C-alpha angles and dihedrals in degrees: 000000000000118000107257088149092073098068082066095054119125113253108272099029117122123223093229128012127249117246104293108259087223128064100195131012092251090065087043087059101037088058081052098050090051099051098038097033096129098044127078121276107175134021136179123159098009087305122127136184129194125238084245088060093045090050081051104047094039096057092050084053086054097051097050091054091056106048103034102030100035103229129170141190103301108022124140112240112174120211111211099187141123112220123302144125095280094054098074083032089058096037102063093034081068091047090060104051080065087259131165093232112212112198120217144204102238083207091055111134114241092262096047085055099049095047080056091053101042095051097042097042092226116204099185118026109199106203140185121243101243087042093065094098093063083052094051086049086058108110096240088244085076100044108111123233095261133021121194116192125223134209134202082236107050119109087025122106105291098256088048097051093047089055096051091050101050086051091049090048092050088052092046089048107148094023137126121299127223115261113250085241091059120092123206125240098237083056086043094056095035088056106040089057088073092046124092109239127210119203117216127220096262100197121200088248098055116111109261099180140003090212109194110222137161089049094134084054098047145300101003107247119200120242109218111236120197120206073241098057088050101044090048094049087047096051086042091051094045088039086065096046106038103105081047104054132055116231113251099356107080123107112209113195107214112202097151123082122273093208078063108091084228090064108032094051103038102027109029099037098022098054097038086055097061096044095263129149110239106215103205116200115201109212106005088187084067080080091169084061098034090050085051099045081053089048082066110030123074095224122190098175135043124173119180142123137275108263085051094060094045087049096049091045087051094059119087112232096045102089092057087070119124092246089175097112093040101125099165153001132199139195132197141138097067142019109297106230113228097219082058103055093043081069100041089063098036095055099042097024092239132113118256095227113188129202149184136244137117140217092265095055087057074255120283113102111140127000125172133243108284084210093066116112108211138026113286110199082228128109087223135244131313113270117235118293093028132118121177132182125196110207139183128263084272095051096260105146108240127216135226117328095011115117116218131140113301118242125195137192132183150097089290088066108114116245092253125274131312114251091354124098096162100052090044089059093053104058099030121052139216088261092049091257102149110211116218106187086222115127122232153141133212125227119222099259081063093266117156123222121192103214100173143323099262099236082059104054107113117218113213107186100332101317124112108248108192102201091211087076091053096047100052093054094048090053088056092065108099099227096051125087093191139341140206137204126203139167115242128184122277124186086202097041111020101236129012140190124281111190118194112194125191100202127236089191118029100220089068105130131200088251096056092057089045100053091041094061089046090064090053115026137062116254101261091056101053109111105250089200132035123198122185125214141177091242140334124267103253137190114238084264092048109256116154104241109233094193099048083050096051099044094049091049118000088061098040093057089068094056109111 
């Protein structure tokens, strides 16, 4: 496809981006930690600590690792934590043992997490403290070698620390124990900083992060990351909003998870890499607590999903907030609802920008101009150094305006997946296109537009029905919180139209949402059934899980 996309580029942007300076993270972060050593570089409860202290830290992590694990360059070492000071500290530490870092859900069943395990080989298993259950109920087949404990209040002064624990620990109370093989963090770092480290040689092509994804569509399977893949999707990042940040001065909340590839690329390396102070909240579902962690911080960035933004704007405080320093926000990981970012900007006076990546392009794909002044409905431009195609059920490469699946190529593309040729074949081709599965279309100034995810489009006799466009119509309705749109099985039509509603006012009928969408979409698209529930199934980001949702009513719709 040409690049038409690149006559709508910001000034200053560059159409590709120069060789990376660094060849691994760990060097990224190293140049960082040299220029900004005296700034803050992380910050959670009103606790911050200084680029000088994380290269510190790290290293000792590091060290640790080395001498008493035994790990070497390319070990697995699995990181089980929400998110909190040590987790940026740990997980470079492992970088820098020259470690093939795999993220984790701390609220991972016990068979999620041994698959996990099991697939990645994992050698240290870095856990949080009121994950350790999970851990016990491990088969001990699937126990790594070495398990390090982590508290809330590790990497915090040291009264500070020892308060939090000890609240953590009353909450906790009855739960599981740690193992007397385990070691705990705060030993860990206490006794690294007496150990020699030796820093081995980290090459771009060395595997960063086995980074688990698709496990709402089926068995997880691991993309693998390179140091390389990273580092290019940060400068390209940072290529796109240069002229737009300050150098050591912004101040990125990060609600999201780091062990999510949206977080830990855009919001832990990228900004790292630019100076900033990544201010890390724990449990962003705790809103009293978030609103209040907002109230003190001066924020200039903020990145999340879209069920995050409409949570925090419906809660009350929130729009008492100082939004002077907001900058910019951004939105991924699912469809950005209009009637959502018309409040958004309402309420903080800044523009709810989306835009587009995936797990296996480490993520970055597309982002939109941080100069534009209202909410777009597009997922943004391609950053430098990408190309991407959008082609036809029978591979024809379509043209402006046509829909067809998205396909992206670049140096942000992972390596393949781990353990899994075959996989690996079907979504990147001989010629490095990556194929997405996402449905979408291009405009003719270069703009991108998700239509779908293609496994959720919903075929009605024999037209294509994108349940983003259904559900964006329904949320607009005044009486309705969130909304879902699923395909269930007709024996006229092939497929039709489920609708789940969650309620904002209790008295909401069938027959109001009905005849709503009547008003406003064309026949085949009306639901032709409507289920209410007290809230949708969601991923930890927030993603609405499809598949929850079809198997609790799709399927139940076709029971006699």
């Amino acid at each position: 496809m040409d690049k038409i996309w690149l006559a709508s580029y910001p000034p200053g942007v560059p159409e590709t981006i120069a060789p990376p300076r660094h060849q691994s993270l760990v060097e990224l972060v190293d140049a960082a930690c040299r220029e900004f050593h005296d700034r803050p570089a992380l910050g959670n409860f009103g606790t911050q600590i200084d680029y000088t202290t994380l290269a510190r830290r790290s290293r000792d992590v590091a060290a640790y690792l080395q001498a008493v694990c035994g790990v070497e360059p390319g070990d697995r070492i699995a990181l089980m934590m929400p998110n909190m000071l040590a987790y940026p500290v740990v997980l470079l530490g492992a970088l820098r043992a020259g470690a093939t870092v795999v993220n984790t859900n701390p609220l991972y069943t016990s068979a999620e997490l041994a698959h996990m395990l099991e697939d990645a080989g994992v050698k240290v298993l870095i856990v949080f403290a009121q994950a350790l259950h999970t851990v016990a109920a491990l088969p001990h087949v699937h126990r790594p070698a070495h398990l390090i404990v982590a508290s809330l209040g590790d990497c915090m002064p040291r009264w500070k620390g020892c308060l939090f624990n000890a609240l953590a620990g009353r909450r906790a109370a009855g739960r599981t124990a740690a193992p007397a093989s385990s070691v705990k963090l705060s030993t860990a770092l206490a006794h690294g900083a007496g150990l020699d480290f030796i820093a081995p040689t980290i090459s771009a092509d060395k595997i960063a992060f086995l980074q688990y994804t698709g496990g709402t569509t089926g068995r997880p399977k691991a993309a693998m990351l390179s140091h390389g893949n990273i580092v290019a999707n940060v400068t390209q990042v940072s290529a796109w909003f240069h002229d737009h940040t300050e150098r050591g001065h912004e101040v990125v909340i990060t609600a999201l998870p780091l062990y999510h590839i949206y977080a830990l690329t855009t919001n832990c390396f990228a900004t790292l890499a630019a100076g900033g102070l990544v201010y890390l909240i724990t449990d962003p579902r705790d809103l009293k607590r978030f609103v209040k962690e907002l109230s003190r911080v001066p924020f200039t960035t903020m990145t999340g999903v879209n069920t995050l933004f409409s949570a925090l704007l419906d809660h009350p405080d929130f729009a008492q907030l100082d939004f002077s320093r907001l900058k910019f926000t951004s939105a991924g990981g699912m469809a950005v609802q209009r009637v959502v970012a018309e409040r958004w900007q309402a309420v903080t006076g800044c523009v709810l920008a989306e835009g587009y990546g995936l797990t296996e392009a480490s993520p970055v794909v597309t982002v939109n101009r941080h100069d534009v002044d209202t909410f777009t409905g597009s997922i943004g431009l391609p950053v430098p150094s990408t190309e991407i195609a959008i082609i036809d059920e029978d591979g024809r490469e379509l043209g402006v305006e046509e829909a067809g699946e998205l396909l992206v190529r670049g140096p942000q593309i992972m390596q393949g997946y781990w353990n899994d040729d075959s996989e690996t074949t079907r979504v990147l081709d001989a010629d490095g296109w990556l194929h997405t599965g996402d449905i979408a279309r291009i405009d003719s100034a270069g703009y991108l537009y998700l239509v779908d995810r293609k496994k959720d489009v919903i075929v009605v006799s024999g037209f294509n029905v994108y349940p983003t466009e259904i559900e964006d119509v329904v949320v607009a309705h005044p009486g309705v919180r969130e909304a879902a749109a699923i395909g269930e099985a007709d024996t006229h039509s092939g497929e039709s139209v489920c609708l789940v509603v969650v309620r904002a006012d209790p008295t909401l009928t069938e027959e109001d949402v009905v005849r709503w969408c009547r008003e406003r979409l064309t026949g085949y698209k009306i639901p032709r059934r409507v289920a209410f529930a007290d809230a949708l199934p969601k991923s930890p980001v927030g993603k609405i899980l499809k598949r929850d949702l079809r198997e609790r009513y799709a399927e139940k719709a076709l029971a006699p």
